[in-house]
Amino acid sequence: MADLRIAVLPGDGVGPEVTSAGLELLHVIARDGGHRVVAGEHPIGWAGMRDGLEPLPARTLAACRSADAVLLGAVGDPSADRLPPVERPVQGLLQLRQELGCYANLRPVRVSSGLVRYSAVRPDICRGTDILIVRELGGGIYYGEPRGLDEDVGRAWNTLEYDTGEIERIARVAFGLAAERRGQLTSVDKANVLEVSRLWRSTVESLADDYPSVATEHMLVDRAALEVVVRPDRFDVILTANLFGDILSDGAAALAGSLGPLGSASLGGETDLYEPVHGSAPDIAGSGVANPLGAIASVGLMLEHTFGLTAEARRLEAAVDRTLAAGHRTPDLSPASDAPTPLPPMDTVSFTAAVTAELTSLAR
Ligand code: IPM
Ligand code: MN
């Protein structure tokens, strides 16, 4: 019996719709276990900027610092596209990750049997996929200085830099997780071109002896982009840098048929941060059809990693799997045109209710 103190940052686009779905499931799980959810809502991104606030208001950051976990929806709005990149809503998210110091971004890609029919990848290839992408989130080219854009001259520059300490701390997270899973670590880099990747590779190599149960391999990122979709079963844990992880995780979403079902955890900082991998999806925002599974998966990761409620996390996962296996879905998940007549897609609220019903029946 505990208080689960959550800062909820619904943000922009579909963010509010999916965070409220995630929270609904969190409430159900907490109630069953006799826990209390103490959740406060705070603005981030455009949601605050349209009221004259900063992308990451100081009060929002303070609330995140004093919570046990943050559940974030999405950040970004087309109305802000005319602003220079450093003033856009997305800065709120990048600042939040950095201020909290969450350097370890866990992005699981699991294709449950109910998801197979929506996959962009052949059933015999995607079935059984269970990959954990461990993305470095606190550094790399996202934050490197100097950076700049001189439109008059027509020149722009960014800096990719990692030091040994930054590589070691993320690598240890990945090794540790691989040891608890199937004992395989694939470190992804671009060591044939980049000095940073050469340091990355030698640093990962130097830690391998500390994890005798883990088999370590290195793979170039272009090759990894292909392997992830043609031989996903060869991967257990993928360790990679910030930008490569961003790209590979969207690519790997092809296995699950959509970015919609994927959640993430960002750990290692002051407060753990949980967010769906999909963005604000302005094209469907407000129409009530957003896929809540990314937010729900993020809540599952929160139960496991922040609150140590592993059995509850597994139960939530099972409820999602059963909902999908029953053929329920949101419209982002579309079966192949020659598939047997699928059930019509559901809206966010009905789909969330279907997951809740499965969860409740599992609890009995
Ligand atoms: C993600 C997103 C973010 C990122 C954007 C919104 C800054 O694409 O979480 O994958 O690049 O990290
Ligand atoms: Mn991304």
Coordinates of N, CA, C and O in Angstrom, one line a residue, residues 88 220 231 265 268 273:
R88 N 10.7 26.4 -30.1 CA 9.5 25.6 -30.3 C 9.1 24.8 -29.1 O 9.9 24.5 -28.2
L220 N 26.9 -1.8 -37.2 CA 26.8 -0.4 -37.8 C 25.3 -0.1 -37.9 O 24.5 -0.9 -38.2
R231 N 15.3 -9.3 -39.6 CA 15.6 -10.4 -38.7 C 15.5 -9.9 -37.2 O 16.4 -10.0 -36.4
A265 N 10.4 4.5 -21.2 CA 10.8 4.9 -19.8 C 12.1 5.6 -19.9 O 13.0 5.2 -20.7
G268 N 17.3 7.1 -14.6 CA 18.6 7.5 -14.3 C 18.7 8.9 -13.7 O 19.8 9.3 -13.3
L273 N 10.8 9.4 -16.1 CA 9.9 10.0 -17.0 C 9.3 9.0 -18.0 O 10.1 8.2 -18.5

